[in-house]
XYZ file of C-alpha atoms in Angstrom:
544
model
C 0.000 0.000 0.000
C 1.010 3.453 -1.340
C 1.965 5.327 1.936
C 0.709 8.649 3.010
C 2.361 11.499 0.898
C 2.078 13.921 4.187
C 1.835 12.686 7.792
C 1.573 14.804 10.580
C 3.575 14.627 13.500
C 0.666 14.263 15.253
C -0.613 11.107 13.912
C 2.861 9.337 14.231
C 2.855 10.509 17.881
C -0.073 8.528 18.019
C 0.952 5.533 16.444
C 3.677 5.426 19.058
C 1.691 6.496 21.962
C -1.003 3.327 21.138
C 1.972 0.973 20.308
C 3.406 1.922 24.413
C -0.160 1.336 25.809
C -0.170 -2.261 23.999
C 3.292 -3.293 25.420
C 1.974 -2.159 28.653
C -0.530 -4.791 28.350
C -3.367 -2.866 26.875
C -5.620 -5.337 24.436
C -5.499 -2.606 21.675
C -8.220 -4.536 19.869
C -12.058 -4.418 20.768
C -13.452 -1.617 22.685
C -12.196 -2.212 26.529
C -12.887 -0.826 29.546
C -10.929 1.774 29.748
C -11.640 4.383 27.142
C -7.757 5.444 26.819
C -7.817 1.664 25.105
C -10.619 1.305 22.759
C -8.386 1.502 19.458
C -11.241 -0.591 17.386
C -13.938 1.472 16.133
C -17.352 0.953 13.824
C -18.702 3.604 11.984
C -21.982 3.645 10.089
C -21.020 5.895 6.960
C -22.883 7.177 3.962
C -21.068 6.079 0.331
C -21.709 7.115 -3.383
C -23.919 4.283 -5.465
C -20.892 4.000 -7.320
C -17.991 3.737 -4.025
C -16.424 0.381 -2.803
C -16.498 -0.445 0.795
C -14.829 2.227 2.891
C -12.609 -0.027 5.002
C -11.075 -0.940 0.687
C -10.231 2.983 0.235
C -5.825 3.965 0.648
C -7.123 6.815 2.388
C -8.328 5.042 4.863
C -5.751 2.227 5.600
C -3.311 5.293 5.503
C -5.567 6.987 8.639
C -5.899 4.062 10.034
C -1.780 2.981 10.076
C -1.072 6.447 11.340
C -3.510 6.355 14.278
C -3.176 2.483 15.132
C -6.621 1.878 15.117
C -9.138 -0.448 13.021
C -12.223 0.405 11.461
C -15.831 -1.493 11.127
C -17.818 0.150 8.389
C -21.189 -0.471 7.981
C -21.358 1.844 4.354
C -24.732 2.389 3.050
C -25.765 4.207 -0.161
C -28.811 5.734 -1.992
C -32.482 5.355 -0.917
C -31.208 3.276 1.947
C -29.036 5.510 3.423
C -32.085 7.223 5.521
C -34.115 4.290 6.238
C -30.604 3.005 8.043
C -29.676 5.683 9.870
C -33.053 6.116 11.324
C -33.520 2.217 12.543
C -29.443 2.568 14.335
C -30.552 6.063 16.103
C -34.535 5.084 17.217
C -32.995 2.027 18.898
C -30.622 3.840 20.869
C -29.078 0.630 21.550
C -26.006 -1.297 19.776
C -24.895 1.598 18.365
C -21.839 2.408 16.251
C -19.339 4.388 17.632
C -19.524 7.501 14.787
C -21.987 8.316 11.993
C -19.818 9.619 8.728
C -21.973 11.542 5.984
C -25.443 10.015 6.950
C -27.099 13.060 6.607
C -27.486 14.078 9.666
C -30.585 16.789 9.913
C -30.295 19.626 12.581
C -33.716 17.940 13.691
C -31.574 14.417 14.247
C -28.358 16.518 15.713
C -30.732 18.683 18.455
C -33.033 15.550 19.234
C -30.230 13.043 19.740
C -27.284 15.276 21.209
C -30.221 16.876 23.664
C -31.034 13.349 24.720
C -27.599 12.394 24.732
C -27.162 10.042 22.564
C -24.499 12.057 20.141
C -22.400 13.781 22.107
C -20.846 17.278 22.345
C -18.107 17.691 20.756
C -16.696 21.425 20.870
C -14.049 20.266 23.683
C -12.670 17.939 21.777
C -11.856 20.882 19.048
C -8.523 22.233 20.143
C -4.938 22.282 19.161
C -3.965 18.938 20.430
C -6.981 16.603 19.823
C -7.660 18.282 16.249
C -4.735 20.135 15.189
C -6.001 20.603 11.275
C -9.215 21.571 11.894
C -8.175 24.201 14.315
C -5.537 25.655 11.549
C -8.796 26.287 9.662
C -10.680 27.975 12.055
C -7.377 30.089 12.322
C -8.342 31.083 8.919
C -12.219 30.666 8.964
C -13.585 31.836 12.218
C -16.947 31.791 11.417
C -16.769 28.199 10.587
C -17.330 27.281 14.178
C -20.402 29.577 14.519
C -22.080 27.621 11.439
C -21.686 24.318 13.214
C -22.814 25.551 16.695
C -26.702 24.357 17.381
C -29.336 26.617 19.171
C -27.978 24.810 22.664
C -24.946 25.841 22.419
C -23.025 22.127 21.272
C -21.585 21.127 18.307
C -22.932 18.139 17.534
C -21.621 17.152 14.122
C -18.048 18.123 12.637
C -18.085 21.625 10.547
C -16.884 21.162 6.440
C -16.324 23.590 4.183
C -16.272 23.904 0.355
C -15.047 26.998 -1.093
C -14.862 26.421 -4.830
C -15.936 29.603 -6.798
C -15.209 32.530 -8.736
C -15.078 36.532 -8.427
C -17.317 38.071 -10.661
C -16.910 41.243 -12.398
C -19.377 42.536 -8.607
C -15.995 41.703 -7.184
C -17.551 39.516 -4.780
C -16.886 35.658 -4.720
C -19.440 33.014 -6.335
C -19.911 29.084 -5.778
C -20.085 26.625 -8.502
C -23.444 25.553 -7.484
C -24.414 29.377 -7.907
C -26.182 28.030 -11.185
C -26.667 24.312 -10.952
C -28.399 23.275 -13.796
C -27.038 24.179 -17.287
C -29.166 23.455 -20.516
C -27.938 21.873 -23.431
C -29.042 21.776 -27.279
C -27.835 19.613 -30.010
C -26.287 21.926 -32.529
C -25.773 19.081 -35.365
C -29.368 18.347 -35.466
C -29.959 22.075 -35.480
C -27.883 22.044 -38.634
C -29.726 19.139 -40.090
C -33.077 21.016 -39.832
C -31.606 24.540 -40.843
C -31.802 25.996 -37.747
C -30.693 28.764 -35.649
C -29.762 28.559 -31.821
C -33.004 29.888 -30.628
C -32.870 33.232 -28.241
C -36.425 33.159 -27.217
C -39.059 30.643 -25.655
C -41.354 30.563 -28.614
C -37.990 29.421 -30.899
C -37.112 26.572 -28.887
C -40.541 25.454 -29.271
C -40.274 25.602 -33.254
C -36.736 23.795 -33.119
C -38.199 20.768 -30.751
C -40.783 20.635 -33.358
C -38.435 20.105 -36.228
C -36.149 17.974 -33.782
C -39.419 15.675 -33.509
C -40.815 15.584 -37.180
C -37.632 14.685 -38.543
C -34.942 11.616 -38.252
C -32.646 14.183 -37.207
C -30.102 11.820 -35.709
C -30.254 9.800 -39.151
C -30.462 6.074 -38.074
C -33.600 5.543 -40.031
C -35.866 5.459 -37.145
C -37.970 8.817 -37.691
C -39.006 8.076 -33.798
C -36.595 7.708 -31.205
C -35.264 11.138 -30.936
C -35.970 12.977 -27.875
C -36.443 16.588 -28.510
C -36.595 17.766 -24.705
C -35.821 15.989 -21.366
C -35.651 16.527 -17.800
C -36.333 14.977 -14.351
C -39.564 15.964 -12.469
C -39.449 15.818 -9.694
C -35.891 15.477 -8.408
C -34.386 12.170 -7.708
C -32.242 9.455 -7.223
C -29.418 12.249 -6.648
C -30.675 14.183 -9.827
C -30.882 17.464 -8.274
C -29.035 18.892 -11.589
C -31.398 17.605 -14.011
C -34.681 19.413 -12.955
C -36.640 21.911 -14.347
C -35.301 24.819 -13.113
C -33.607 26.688 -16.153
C -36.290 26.014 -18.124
C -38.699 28.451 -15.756
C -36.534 31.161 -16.333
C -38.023 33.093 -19.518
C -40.889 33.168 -16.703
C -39.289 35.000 -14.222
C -38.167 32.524 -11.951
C -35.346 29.382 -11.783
C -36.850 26.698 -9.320
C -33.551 24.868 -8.540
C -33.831 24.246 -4.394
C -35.986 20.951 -3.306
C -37.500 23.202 -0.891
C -38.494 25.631 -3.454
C -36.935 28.329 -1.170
C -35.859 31.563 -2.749
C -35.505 34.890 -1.501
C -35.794 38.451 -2.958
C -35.044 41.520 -1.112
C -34.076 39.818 2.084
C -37.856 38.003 2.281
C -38.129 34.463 1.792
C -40.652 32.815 0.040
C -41.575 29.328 -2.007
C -41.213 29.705 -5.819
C -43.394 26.747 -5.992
C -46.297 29.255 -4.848
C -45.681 31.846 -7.631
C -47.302 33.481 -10.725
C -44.270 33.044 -12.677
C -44.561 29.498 -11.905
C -47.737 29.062 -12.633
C -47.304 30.376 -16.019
C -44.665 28.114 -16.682
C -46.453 25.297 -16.328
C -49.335 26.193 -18.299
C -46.747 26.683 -21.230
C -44.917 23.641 -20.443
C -48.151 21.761 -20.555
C -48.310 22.373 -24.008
C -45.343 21.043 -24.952
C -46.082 17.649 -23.465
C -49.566 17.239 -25.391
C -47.592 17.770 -28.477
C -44.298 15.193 -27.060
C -41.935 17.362 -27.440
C -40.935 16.503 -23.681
C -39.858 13.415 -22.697
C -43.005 11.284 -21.112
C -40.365 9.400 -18.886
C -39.463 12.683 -16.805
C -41.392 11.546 -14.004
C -40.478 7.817 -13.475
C -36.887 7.997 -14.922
C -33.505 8.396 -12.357
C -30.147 10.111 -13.361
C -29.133 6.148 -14.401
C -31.826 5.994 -17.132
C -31.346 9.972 -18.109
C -27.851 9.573 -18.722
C -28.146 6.277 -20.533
C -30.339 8.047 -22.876
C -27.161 10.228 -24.045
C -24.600 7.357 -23.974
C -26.640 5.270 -26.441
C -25.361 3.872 -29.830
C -27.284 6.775 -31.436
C -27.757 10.600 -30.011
C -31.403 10.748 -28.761
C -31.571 13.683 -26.909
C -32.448 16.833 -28.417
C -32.135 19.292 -25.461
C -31.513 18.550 -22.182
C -30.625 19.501 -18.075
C -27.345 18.129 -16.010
C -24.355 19.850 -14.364
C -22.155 19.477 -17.317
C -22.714 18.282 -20.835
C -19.850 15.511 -21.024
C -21.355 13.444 -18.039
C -24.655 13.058 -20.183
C -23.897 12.167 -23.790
C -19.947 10.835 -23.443
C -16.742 13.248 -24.556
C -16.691 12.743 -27.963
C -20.506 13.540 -28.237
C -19.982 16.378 -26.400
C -18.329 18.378 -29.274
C -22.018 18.144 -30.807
C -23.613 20.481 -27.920
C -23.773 23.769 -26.847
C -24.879 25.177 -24.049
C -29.145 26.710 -24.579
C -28.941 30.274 -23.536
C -31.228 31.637 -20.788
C -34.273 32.207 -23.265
C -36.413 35.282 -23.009
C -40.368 34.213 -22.139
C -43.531 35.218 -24.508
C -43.571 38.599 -22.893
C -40.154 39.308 -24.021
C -38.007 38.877 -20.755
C -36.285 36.764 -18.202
C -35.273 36.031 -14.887
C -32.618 34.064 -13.024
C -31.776 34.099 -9.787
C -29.087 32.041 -7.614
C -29.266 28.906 -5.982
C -28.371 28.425 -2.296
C -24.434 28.623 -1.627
C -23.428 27.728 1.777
C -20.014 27.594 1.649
C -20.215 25.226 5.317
C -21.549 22.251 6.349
C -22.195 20.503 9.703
C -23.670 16.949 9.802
C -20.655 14.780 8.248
C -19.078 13.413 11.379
C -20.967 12.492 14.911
C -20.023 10.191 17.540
C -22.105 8.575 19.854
C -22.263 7.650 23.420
C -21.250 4.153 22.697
C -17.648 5.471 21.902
C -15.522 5.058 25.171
C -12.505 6.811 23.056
C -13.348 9.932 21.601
C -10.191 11.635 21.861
C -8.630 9.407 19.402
C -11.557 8.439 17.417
C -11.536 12.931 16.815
C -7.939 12.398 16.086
C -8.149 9.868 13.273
C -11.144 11.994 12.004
C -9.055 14.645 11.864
C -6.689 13.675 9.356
C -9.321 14.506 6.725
C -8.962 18.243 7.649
C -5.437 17.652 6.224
C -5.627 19.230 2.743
C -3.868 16.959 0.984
C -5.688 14.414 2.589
C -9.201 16.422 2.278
C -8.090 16.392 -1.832
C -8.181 12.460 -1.964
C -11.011 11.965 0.067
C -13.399 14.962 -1.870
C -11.788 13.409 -5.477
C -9.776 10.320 -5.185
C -6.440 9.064 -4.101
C -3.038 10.145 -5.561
C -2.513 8.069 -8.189
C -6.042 7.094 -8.624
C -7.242 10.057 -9.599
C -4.286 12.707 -9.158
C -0.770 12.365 -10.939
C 1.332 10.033 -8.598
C 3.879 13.061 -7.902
C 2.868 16.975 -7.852
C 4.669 19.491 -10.332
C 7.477 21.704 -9.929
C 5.028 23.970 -8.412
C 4.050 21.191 -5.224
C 1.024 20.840 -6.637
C -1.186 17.931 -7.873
C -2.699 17.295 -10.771
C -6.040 15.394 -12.344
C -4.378 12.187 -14.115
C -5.574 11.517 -17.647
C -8.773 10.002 -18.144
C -9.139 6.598 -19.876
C -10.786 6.159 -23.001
C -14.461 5.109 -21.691
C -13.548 7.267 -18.381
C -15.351 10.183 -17.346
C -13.951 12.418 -14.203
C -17.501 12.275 -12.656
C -17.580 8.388 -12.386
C -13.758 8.298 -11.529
C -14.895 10.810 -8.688
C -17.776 8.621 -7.360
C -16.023 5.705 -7.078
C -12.647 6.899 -5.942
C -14.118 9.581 -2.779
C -14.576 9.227 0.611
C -17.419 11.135 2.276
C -16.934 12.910 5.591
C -15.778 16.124 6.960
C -13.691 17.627 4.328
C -11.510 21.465 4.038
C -11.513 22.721 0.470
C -10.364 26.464 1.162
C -10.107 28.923 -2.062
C -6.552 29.033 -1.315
C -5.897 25.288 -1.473
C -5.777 25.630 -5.566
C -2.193 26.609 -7.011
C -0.874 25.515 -3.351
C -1.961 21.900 -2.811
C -3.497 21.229 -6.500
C -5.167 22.217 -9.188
C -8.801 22.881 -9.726
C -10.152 19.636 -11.866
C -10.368 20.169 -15.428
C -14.393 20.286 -15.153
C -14.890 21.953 -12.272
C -12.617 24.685 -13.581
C -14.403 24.647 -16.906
C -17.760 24.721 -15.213
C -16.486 28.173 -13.451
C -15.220 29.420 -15.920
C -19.037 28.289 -17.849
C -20.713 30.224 -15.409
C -18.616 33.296 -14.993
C -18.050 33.975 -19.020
C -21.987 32.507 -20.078
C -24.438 31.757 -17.195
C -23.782 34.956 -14.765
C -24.489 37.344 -17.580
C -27.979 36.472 -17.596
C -28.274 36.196 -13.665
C -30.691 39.758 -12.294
C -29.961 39.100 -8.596
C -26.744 37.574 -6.651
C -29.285 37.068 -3.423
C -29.001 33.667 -1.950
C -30.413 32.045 0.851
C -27.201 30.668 3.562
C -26.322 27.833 5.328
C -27.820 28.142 8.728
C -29.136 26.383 11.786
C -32.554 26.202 12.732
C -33.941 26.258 16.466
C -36.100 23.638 18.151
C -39.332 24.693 17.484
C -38.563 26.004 13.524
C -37.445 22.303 13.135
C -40.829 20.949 14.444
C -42.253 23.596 12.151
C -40.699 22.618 8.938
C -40.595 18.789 9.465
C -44.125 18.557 10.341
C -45.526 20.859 7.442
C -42.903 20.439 4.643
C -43.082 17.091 3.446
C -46.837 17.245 2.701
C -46.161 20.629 1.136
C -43.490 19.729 -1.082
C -44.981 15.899 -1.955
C -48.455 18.522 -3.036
C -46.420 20.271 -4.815
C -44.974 17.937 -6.816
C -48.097 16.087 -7.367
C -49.864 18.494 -8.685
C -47.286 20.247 -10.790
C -46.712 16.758 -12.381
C -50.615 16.484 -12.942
C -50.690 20.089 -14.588
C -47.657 19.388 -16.667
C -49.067 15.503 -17.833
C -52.912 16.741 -18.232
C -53.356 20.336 -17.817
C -56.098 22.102 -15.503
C -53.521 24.758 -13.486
C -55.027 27.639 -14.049
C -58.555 26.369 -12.937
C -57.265 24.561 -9.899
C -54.514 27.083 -9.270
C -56.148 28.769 -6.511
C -57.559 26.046 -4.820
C -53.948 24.550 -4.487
C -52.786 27.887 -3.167
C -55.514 27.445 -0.331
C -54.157 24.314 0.644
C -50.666 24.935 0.891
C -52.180 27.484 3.467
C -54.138 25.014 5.182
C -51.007 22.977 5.406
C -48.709 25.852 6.834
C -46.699 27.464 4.330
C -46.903 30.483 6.168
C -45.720 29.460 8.984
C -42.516 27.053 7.302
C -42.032 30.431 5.302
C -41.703 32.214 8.767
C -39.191 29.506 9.912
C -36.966 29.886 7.265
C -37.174 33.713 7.547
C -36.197 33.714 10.925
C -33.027 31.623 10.724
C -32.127 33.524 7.689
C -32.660 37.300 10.381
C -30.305 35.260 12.611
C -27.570 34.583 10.237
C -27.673 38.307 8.865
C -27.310 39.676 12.617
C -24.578 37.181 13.518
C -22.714 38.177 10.048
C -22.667 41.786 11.439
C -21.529 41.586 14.709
């Protein structure tokens, strides 16, 4: 096994401090009765559909060698993941002695650290128990703040994710400013004599021709796909929705929540005129099939299998990037759809959520007898070299085996068949990460895609954007938790029922009302006021 290319001298303190307690007759094995000697740890841990088992991962072995301790994962992924995690903490029994990226909710981090089952953790947050993560508080000091719950604890490890860009503003963007990016097949807009269309009303004509001829030229005047999407959102497909296609309406529906904000006043997009109106257009287009009639039952698997094919199906469609869909060398035959300008003539886009911080990746329970070292193998993550192989991959699985001239690491060369999203998926290993703006040109370089997809939305998507609002991370109290997770899952599972209904058969402007009535029977209002209020909070703790 490739050793660690940077090991602190923390962590081989460690090894040597564990190695003395075992000569000294400690069992250094299973958890013992003395917490100072638990050195064997299991964690229940959240994994890509695509990831191996955690305990198969260098980065791991590598933590694991330089802390002297051993591992038992119990790694779930997808739909699964939930159901899981909710059966281990309801039976507050035989628990595991850490929970890594099981999206934790501030609901699950109040309710279980208040009864004690997770346990506080901000003591354990110093210079000699988590040396790394400290160094980035140094730099960060608000990072703390946005990991701190309503009681005062920290319940779950902070991470942070600073990829972005400084606009022309002068102030600093995230690349999930924009998340979904619309593409258009520019060789079958040659093949029907075509220009790239600027308005609405356009596109409409070009799906048309996309769907009346065999524009892809394999005979079949039928397969091609002149628009598709994924309504509603799933199976990790948050980048496939409908969201830039609302915009020539006035509004770009890419949160789950439907949250948005204008003006410093939060409010659900999902409840809006401009939606409305969207959907009554859109409607059309699926009478005539010029949208895909498996956007509500297909998952990102089937979407992206629909690009990869032996022939190009897919006239226009949603995703992060355009490579990931249809394949590299298909790529060349799509551009990116420009914002489009509605039937009254104008547009509007406005930004998706961009909290830079996180805080539910890493939470230990009360079944750990060992903390303090448990903390300090966790740690290592914070390491930025080591936070670059667990966000991306390991070095020489997915970075150069040796940095530059410059100390910095590189993206290796993809394979032919390879794209860097899959290589990502199945190389990274979720948890509590550091991925400071500073860390590129010091530690390595931006990803080829990532970098393109910043430099996509600074040179083409940000032109068209006509407010840089955005609701935060934050932290919700007690009671706005109760609020939202008793009212918002019937709101949102309305809302997507009968936006699927209106978009299938039609009816929204007769029934438009009556669904606004409910979702104030059901307590919009008052899971709009929630959200408001942590939103005040974060604004007055930003300007102290």
């Amino acid at each position: 096994m490739k050793q660690l290319k940077r090991m602190t001298a923390l962590g081989l303190a460690a090894v040597m401090a564990v190695s003395a307690a075992a000569c000294s007759g400690g069992n250094g094995g299973d958890s013992a009765s003395s917490g100072e000697e638990q050195t064997n740890f299991s964690i229940f841990a959240g994994i890509s559909a695509l990831s191996p088992d955690n305990s198969e991962k260098p980065l791991v072995q590598q933590m694991n060698e330089a802390m002297g301790v051993t591992i038992e994962w119990n790694c779930v992924s997808g739909d699964t993941l939930t159901e899981k995690k909710n059966l281990i903490l309801n039976a507050g029994s035989d628990l595991p002695d850490a929970l890594m990226a099981a999206s934790l909710t501030d609901n699950e981090l109040l309710t279980y650290g208040g009864n004690g089952l997770l346990i506080p953790l901000e003591d354990y947050i110093n210079e000699e128990t988590m040396p790394n993560l400290m160094k980035i508080v140094e730099k960060r000091p608000e990072m703390l703040a946005t990991c701190t719950m309503p009681d005062g604890h920290i319940y779950g490890l902070p991470g942070i994710s600073e990829m972005g860009f400084q606009y022309s503003d002068g102030n600093t963007y995230y690349i999930g400013a924009i998340p979904q990016f619309t593409a258009i097949n520019t060789d079958w807009l040659e093949a029907v004599d075509m220009e790239m269309p600027t308005t609405v009303d356009e596109l409409h004509d070009v799906l048309v021709a996309f769907k009346e001829n065999d524009v892809n030229g394999n005979g079949d005047p039928t397969d091609e796909i002149p628009l598709s999407f994924i309504f509603p959102e799933k199976n990790g497909s948050w980048c496939a929705g409908i969201g830039t296609l609302l915009a020539p309406f006035g509004c770009t529906d890419y949160q789950a929540d439907h949250r948005a904000i204008e003006d410093g006043k939060v409010y659900y997009q999902a409840a809006t005129e401009e939606y409305k109106n969207a959907i009554a257009y859109y409607h059309e287009w699926f009478e005539e099939g010029l949208i895909d009639i498996e956007i509500f039952s297909q998952d990102s698997s089937q979407y992206i299998a629909k690009g990869n094919g032996e022939d190009p199906r897919l006239g226009v469609f949603v995703w992060w990037e355009i490579p990931e869909v249809v394949g590299e060398e298909r790529a060349e035959s799509y551009e990116y759809l420009p914002i489009l300008e509605g039937p009254d003539g104008t547009y509007g886009v406005n930004l998706n959520e961009m909290g830079t911080t996180s805080h539910n990746s890493f939470a230990v329970t009360n079944a750990c007898k060992n903390p303090e070292l448990l903390l300090k193998w966790v740690d290592q993550m914070y390491d930025p070299i080591n936070s670059m192989q667990a966000i991306y991959g390991p070095i020489g699985v997915y970075w150069d085996e040796e940095p530059d001239e410059n100390g910095c690491y590189s993206m290796r060369e993809l394979q032919e068949g390879e794209t860097a999203g899959e290589l990502k998926s199945k190389s990274e290993l979720l948890g509590p990460t550091e991925q400071l703006a500073e860390d590129y040109g010091t530690y390595y370089y931006m990803e080829d895609r990532a970098q393109e997809r910043l430099n996509d939305l600074n040179d083409f998507w940000f032109q068209y954007v006509d407010s840089t609002e955005y609701y935060p991370s934050v932290t919700n109290t007690a009671e706005e938790i109760e609020v939202i997770n008793d009212k918002l899952s019937d709101i949102k599972a309305l809302t997507e029922e009968k936006v699927a209904h209106w978009l299938r058969d039609g009816g929204i402007e007769e029934e438009w009302d009556q669904y606004l009535q409910d979702l104030d029977n059901m307590g919009l209002s008052e899971v709009v006021a929630a959200w408001q209020a942590a939103y005040d909070r974060y604004q007055k703790a930003l300007a102290k």
